PDB file of C-alpha atoms in Angstrom:
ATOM      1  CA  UNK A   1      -2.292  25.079  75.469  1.00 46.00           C
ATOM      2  CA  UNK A   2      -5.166  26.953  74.235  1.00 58.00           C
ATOM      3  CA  UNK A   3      -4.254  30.569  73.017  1.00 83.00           C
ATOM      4  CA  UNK A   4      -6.982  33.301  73.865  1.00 92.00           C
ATOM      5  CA  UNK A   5      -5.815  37.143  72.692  1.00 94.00           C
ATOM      6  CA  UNK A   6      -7.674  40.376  73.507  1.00 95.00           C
ATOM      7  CA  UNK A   7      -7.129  43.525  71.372  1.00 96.00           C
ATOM      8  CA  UNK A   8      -5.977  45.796  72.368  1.00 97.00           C
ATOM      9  CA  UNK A   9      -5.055  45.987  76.026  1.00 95.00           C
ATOM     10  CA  UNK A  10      -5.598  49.291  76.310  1.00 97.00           C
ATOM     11  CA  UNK A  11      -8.947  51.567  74.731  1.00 98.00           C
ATOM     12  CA  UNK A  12      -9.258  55.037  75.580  1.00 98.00           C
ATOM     13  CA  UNK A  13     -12.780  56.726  73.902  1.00 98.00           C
ATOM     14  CA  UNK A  14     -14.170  59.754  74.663  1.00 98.00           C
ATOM     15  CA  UNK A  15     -17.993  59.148  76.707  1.00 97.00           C
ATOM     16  CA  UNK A  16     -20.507  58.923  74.536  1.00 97.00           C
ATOM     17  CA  UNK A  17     -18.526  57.106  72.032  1.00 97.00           C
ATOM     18  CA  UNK A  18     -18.681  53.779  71.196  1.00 98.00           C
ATOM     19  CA  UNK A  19     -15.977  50.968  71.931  1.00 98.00           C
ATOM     20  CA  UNK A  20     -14.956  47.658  70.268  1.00 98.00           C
ATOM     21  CA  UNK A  21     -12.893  45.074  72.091  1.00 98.00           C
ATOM     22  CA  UNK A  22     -11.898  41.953  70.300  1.00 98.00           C
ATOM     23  CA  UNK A  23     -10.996  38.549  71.181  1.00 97.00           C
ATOM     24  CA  UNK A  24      -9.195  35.864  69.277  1.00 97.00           C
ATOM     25  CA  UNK A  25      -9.575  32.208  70.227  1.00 94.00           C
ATOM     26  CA  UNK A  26      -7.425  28.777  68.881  1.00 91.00           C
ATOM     27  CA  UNK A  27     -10.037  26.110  70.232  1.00 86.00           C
ATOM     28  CA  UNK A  28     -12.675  25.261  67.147  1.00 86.00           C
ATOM     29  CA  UNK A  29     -14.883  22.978  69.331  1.00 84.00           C
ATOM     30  CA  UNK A  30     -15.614  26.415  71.538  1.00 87.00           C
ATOM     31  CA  UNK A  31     -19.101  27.023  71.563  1.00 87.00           C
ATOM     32  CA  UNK A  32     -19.538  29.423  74.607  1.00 89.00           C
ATOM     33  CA  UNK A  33     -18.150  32.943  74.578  1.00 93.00           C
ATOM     34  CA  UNK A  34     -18.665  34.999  77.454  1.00 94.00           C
ATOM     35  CA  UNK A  35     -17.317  38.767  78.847  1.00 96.00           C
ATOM     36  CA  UNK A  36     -16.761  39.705  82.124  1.00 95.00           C
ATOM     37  CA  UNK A  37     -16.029  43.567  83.621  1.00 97.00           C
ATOM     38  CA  UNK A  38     -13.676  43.995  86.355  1.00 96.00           C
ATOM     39  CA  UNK A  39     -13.800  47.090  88.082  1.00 95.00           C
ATOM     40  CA  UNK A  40     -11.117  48.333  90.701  1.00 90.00           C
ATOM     41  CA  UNK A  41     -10.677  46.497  93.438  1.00 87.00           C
ATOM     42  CA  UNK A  42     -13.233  44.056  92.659  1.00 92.00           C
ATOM     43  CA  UNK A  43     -14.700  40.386  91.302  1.00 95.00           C
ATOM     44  CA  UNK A  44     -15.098  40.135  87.559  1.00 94.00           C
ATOM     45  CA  UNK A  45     -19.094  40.158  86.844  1.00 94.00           C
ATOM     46  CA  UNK A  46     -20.402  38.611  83.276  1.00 93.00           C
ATOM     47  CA  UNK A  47     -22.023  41.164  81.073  1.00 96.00           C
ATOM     48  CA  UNK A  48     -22.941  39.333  78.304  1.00 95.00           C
ATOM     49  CA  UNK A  49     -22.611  35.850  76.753  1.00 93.00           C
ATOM     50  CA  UNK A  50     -23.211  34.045  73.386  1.00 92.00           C
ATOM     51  CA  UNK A  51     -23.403  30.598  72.207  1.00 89.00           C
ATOM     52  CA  UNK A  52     -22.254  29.456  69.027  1.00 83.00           C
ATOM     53  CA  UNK A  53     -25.528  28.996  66.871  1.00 82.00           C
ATOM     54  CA  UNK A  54     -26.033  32.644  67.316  1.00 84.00           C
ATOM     55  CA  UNK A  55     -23.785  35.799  65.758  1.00 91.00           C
ATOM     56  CA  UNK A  56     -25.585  38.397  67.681  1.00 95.00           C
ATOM     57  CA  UNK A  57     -26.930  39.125  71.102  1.00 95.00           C
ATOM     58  CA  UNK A  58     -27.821  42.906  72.567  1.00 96.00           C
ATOM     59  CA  UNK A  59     -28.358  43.970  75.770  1.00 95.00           C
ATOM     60  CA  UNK A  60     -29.037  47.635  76.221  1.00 96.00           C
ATOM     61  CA  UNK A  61     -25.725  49.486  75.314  1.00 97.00           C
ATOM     62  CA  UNK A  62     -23.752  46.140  75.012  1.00 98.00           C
ATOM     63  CA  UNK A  63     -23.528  43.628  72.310  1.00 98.00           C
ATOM     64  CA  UNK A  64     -21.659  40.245  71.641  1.00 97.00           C
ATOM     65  CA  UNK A  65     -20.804  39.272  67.451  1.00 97.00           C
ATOM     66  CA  UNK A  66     -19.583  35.765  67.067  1.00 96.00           C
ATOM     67  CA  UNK A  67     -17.390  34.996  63.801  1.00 94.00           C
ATOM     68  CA  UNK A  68     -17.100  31.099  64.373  1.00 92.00           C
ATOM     69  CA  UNK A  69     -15.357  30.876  61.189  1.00 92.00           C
ATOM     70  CA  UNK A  70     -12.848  33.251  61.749  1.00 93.00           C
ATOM     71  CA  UNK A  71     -12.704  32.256  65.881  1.00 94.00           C
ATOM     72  CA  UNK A  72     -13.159  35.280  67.190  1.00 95.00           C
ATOM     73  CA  UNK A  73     -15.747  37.377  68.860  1.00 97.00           C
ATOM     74  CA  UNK A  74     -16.477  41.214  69.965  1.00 98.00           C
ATOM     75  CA  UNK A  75     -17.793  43.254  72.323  1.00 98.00           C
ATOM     76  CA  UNK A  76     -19.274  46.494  71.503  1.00 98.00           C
ATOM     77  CA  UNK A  77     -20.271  49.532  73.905  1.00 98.00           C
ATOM     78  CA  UNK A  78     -22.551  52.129  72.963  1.00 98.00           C
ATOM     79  CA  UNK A  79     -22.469  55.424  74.299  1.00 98.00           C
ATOM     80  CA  UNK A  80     -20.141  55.233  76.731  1.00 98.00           C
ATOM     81  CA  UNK A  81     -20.742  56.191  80.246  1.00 97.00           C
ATOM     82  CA  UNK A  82     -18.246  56.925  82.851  1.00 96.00           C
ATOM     83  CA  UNK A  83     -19.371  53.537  84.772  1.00 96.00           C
ATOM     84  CA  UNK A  84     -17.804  51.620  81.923  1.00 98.00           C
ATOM     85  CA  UNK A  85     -14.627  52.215  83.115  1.00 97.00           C
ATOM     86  CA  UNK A  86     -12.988  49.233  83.904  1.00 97.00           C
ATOM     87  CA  UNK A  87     -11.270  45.853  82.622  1.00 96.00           C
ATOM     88  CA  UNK A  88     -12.964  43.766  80.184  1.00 97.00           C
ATOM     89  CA  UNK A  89     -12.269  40.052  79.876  1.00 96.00           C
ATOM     90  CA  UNK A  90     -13.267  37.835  77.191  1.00 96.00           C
ATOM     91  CA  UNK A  91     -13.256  33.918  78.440  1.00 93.00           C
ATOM     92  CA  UNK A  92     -13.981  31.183  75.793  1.00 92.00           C
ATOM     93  CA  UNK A  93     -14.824  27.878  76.946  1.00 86.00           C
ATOM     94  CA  UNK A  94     -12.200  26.049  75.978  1.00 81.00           C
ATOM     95  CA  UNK A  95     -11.708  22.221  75.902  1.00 77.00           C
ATOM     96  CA  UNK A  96      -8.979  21.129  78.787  1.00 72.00           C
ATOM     97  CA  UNK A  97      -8.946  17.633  78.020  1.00 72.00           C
ATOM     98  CA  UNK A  98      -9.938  14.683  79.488  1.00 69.00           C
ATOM     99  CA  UNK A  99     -13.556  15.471  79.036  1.00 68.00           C
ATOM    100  CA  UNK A 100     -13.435  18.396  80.799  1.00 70.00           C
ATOM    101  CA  UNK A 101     -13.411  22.278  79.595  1.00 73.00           C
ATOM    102  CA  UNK A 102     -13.221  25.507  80.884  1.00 79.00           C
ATOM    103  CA  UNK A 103     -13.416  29.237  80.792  1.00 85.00           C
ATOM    104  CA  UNK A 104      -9.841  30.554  79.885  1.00 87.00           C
ATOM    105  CA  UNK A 105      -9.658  34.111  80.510  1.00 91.00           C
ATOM    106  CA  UNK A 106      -7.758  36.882  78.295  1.00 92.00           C
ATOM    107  CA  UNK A 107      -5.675  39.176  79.409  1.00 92.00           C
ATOM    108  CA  UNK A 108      -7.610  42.099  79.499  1.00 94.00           C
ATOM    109  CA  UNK A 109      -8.640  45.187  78.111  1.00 96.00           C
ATOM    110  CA  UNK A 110      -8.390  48.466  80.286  1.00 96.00           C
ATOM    111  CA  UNK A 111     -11.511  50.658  79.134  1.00 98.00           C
ATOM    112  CA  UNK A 112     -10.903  54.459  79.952  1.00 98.00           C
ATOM    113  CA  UNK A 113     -13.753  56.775  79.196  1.00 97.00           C
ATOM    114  CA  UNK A 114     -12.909  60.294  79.161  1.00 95.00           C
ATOM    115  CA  UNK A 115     -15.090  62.777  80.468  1.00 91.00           C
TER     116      UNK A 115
ATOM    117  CA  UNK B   1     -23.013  40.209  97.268  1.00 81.00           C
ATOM    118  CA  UNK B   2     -22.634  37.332  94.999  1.00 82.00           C
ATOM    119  CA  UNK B   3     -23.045  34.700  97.305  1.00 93.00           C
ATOM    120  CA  UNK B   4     -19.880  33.056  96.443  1.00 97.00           C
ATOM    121  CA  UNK B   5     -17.813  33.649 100.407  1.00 97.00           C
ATOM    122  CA  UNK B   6     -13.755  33.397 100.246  1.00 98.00           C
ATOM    123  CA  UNK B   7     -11.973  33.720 103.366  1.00 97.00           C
ATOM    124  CA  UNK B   8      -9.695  35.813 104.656  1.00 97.00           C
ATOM    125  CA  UNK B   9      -9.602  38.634 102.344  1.00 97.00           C
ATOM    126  CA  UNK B  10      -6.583  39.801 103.385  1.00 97.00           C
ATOM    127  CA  UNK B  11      -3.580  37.863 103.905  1.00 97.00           C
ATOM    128  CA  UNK B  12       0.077  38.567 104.526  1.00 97.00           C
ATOM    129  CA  UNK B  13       2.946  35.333 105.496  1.00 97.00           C
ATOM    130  CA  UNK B  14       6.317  35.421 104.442  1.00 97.00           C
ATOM    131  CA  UNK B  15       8.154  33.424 102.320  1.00 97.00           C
ATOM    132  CA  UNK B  16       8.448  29.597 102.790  1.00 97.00           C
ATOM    133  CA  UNK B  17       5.041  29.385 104.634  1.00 98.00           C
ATOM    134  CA  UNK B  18       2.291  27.559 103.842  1.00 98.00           C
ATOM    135  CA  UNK B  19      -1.660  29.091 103.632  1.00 98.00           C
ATOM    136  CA  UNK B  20      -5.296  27.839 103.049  1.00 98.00           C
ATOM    137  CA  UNK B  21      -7.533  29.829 101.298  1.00 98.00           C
ATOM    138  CA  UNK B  22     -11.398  28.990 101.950  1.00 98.00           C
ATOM    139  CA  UNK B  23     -14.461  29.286  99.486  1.00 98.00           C
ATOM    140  CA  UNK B  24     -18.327  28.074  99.565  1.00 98.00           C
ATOM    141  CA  UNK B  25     -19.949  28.443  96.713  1.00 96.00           C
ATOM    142  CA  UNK B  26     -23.719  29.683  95.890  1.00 94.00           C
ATOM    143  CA  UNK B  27     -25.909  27.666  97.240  1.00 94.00           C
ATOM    144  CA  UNK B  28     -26.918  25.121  94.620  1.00 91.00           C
ATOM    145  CA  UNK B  29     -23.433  25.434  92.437  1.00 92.00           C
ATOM    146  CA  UNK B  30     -21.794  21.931  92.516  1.00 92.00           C
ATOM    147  CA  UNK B  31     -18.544  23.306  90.651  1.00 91.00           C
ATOM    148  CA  UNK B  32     -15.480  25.816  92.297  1.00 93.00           C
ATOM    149  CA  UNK B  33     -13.080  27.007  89.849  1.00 93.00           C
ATOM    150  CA  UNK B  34      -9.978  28.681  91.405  1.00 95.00           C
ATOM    151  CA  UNK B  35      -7.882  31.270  89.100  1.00 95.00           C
ATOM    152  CA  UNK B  36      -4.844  33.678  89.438  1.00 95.00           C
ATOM    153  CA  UNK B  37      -4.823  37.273  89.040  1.00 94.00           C
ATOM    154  CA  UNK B  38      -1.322  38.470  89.593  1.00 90.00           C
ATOM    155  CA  UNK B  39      -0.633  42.309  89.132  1.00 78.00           C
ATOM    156  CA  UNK B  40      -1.174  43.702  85.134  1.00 69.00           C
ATOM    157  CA  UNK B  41      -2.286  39.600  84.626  1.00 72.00           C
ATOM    158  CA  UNK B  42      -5.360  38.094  83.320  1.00 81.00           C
ATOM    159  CA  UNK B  43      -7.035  35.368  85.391  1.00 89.00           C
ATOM    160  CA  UNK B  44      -5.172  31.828  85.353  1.00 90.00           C
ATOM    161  CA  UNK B  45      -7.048  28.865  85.540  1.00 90.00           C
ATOM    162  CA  UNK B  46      -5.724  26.500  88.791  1.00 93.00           C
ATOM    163  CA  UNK B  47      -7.565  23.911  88.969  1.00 93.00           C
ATOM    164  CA  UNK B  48     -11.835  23.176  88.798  1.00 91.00           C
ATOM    165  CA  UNK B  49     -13.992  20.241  91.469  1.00 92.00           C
ATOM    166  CA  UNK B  50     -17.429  19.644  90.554  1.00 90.00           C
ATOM    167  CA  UNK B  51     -19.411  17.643  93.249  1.00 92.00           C
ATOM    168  CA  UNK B  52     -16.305  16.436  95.188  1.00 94.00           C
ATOM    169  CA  UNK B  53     -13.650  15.738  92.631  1.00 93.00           C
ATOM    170  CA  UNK B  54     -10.930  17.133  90.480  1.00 92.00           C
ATOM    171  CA  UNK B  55     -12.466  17.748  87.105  1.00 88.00           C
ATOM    172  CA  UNK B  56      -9.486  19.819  85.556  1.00 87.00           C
ATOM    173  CA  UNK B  57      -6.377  21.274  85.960  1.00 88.00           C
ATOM    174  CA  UNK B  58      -4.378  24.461  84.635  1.00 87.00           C
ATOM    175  CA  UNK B  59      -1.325  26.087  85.149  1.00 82.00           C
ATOM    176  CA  UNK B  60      -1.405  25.088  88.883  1.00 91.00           C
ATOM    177  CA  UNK B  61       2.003  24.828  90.805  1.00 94.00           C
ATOM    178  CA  UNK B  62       3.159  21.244  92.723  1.00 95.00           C
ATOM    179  CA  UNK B  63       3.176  23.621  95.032  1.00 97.00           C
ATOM    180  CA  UNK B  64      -0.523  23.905  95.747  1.00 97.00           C
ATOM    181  CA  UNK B  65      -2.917  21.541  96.059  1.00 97.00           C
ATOM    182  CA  UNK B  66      -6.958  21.828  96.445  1.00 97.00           C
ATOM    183  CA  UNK B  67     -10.373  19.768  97.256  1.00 97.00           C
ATOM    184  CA  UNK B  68     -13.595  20.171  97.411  1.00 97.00           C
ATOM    185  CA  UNK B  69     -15.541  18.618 100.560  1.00 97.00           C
ATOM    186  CA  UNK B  70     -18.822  17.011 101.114  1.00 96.00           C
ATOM    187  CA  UNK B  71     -20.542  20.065 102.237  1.00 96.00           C
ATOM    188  CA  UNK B  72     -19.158  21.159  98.263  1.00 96.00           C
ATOM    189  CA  UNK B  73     -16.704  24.240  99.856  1.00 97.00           C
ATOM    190  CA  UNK B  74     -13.073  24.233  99.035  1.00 98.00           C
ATOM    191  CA  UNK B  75      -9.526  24.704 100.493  1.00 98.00           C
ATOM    192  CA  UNK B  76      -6.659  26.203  98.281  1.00 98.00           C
ATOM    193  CA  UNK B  77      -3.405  25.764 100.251  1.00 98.00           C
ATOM    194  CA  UNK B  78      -0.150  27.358  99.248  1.00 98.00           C
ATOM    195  CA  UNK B  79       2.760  25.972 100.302  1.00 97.00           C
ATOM    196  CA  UNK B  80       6.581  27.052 100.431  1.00 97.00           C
ATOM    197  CA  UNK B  81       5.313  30.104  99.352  1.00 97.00           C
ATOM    198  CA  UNK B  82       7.322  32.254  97.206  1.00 97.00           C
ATOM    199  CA  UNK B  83       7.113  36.227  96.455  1.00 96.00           C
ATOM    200  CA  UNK B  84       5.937  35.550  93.198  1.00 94.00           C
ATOM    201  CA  UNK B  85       2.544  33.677  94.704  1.00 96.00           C
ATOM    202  CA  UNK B  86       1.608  37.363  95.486  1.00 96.00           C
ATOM    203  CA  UNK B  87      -2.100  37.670  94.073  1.00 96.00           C
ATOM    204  CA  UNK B  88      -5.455  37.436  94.148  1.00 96.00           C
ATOM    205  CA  UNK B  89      -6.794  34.403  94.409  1.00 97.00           C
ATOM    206  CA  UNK B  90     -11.018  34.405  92.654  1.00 97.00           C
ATOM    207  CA  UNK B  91     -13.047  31.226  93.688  1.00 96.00           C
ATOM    208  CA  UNK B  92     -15.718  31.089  91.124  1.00 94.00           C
ATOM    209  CA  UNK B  93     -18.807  28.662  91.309  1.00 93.00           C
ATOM    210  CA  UNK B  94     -21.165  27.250  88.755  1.00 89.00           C
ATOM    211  CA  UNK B  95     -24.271  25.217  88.634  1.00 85.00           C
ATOM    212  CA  UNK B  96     -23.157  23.135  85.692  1.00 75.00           C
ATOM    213  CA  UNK B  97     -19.502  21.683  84.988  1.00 68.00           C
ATOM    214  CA  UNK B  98     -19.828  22.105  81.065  1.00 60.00           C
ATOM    215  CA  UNK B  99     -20.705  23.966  78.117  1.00 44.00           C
ATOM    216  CA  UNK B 100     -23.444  21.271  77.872  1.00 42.00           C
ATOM    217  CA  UNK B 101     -25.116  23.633  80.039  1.00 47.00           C
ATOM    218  CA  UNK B 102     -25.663  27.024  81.069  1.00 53.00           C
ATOM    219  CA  UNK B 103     -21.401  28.027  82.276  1.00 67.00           C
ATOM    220  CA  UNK B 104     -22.287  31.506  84.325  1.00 82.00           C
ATOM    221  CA  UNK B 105     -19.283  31.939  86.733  1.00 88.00           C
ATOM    222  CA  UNK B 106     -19.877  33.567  89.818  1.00 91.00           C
ATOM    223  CA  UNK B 107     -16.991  35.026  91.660  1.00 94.00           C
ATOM    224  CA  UNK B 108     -16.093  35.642  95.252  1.00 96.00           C
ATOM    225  CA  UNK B 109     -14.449  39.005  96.485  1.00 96.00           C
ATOM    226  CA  UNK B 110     -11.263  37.172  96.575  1.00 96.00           C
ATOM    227  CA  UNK B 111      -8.315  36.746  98.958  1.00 97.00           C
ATOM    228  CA  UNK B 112      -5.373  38.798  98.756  1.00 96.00           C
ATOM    229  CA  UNK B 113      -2.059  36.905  99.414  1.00 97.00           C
ATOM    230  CA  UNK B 114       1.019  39.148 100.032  1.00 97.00           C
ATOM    231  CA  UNK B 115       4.178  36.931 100.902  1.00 97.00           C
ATOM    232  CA  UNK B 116       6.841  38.879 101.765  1.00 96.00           C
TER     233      UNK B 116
END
C-alpha cells in the first residue's frame, strides 16, 4: 500500500515560536496535499491545501511547501498561539486503484504550545 | 456545525454484536468516505461511495460492510464485533470523487463505538 509518514509525532514549541511538521509520501502521481487539525474531542478540519503545480501557499500564520521531487511536503506555523494546540494530519491523495484515489491520512503530529 | 450528521454519537454493545452507524452528507456532496480513528491512531481509510456505489476500498474488515442509498446517506454496520473495533468512526463527504477536482473533506462529529 501507499506509505504516508509524518515527522515527528510529537512537537513541543514555546508560543510565539514557529513550528514545522513534515510529511513524506511514496505515491508520485499525488498531486493534492492537504492538512487537517484535530483538536480534542473533535472532527479533523482542513487548514490548508496545495496542488502540485504550486510550491507555496500562505494563509495568515500557516503555510504549505511542496517538494514534488523529493515527495514530501510541510506545514509551517508562525507565532504560535495557544489555539494551535492540537493534532495535525497531513493526507495526500493517493491513487487506490481501479481508477479511484483517496486521501490517506498520517499518523499525526501532537502540537503542544507552551505558555 | 459542518453539516455532515452521524448518528448515534455514542455507542456501547458488547462483543459479538452487530451495529449500524448512520451518516448524511452536506447537502450537495455526492461522495461519503468512512475512516478509523482508534486510540494514539491516525485515520484509516474503510471504504468511499460516490453517487450510490462503491468507488474504493481500504483496510476495511469482512466484517463490515457499507452503502450508500438513493437519498446519497450511508450505513456502516459492524458485525461480530470485537474489542478491538473500539473507535471512532468519521464519515466525511465531498462534492467531487477525485483529485480531478476540488477534494475538501468534510467531517461529521463522529460515532463512538465502545464494545465491551
Amino acid at each position: 500500500g501507499e506509505n504516508v509518514e509524518q515527522h515527528p509525532s510529537t512537537l513541543s514549541v514555546q508560543e510565539g515560536d514557529s513550528a514545522v511538521i513534515k510529511c513524506t509520501y511514496s505515491d508520485s502521481a499525488s498531486n493534492y496535499f492537504p492538512w487537517y487539525k484535530q483538536e480534542l474531542g473533535k472532527r479533523p478540519q482542513l487548514i490548508i491545501d496545495i496542488r502540485s503545480n504550486v510550491g507555496e501557499k500562505k494563509d495568515q500564520r500557516i503555510a504549505v511547501t511542496l517538494n514534488k521531487t523529493a515527495k514530501h511536503f510541510s506545514l509551517h506555523i508562525t507565532e504560535t498561539q495557544p489555539e494551535d494546540s492540537a493534532v495535525y494530519f497531513c493526507a495526500p491523495l493517493i491513487d487506490l486503484g481501479g481508477g479511484a484515489d483517496g486521501l490517506t491520512f498520517g499518523k499525526g503530529t501532537h502540537l503542544i504550545i507552551q505558555p | 456545525d459542518s453539516g455532515v450528521t452521524q448518528t448515534p454519537k455514542h455507542l456501547i454493545t458488547a462483543t459479538g454484536q452487530r451495529v449500524t452507524l448512520r451518516c448524511s452528507p452536506r447537502s450537495g456532496d455526492l461522495s461519503v468516505y468512512w475512516y478509523q480513528q482508534s486510540l494514539d491512531q491516525g485515520l484509516q481509510f474503510l471504504i468511499h461511495y460516490y453517487n450510490g456505489e462503491e468507488r474504493a476500498k481500504g483496510n476495511i474488515l469482512e466484517r463490515f460492510s457499507a452503502q450508500q442509498f438513493p437519498d446519497l446517506h450511508s450505513e456502516l454496520n459492524l458485525s461480530s464485533l470485537e474489542l478491538g473495533d473500539s473507535a471512532l468512526y468519521f464519515c466525511a463527504s465531498s462534492v467531487g470523487q477525485g483529485a480531478q477536482g476540488a477534494n475538501v473533506l468534510t467531517f461529521g462529529a463522529g460515532s463512538r463505538l465502545t464494545v465491551l
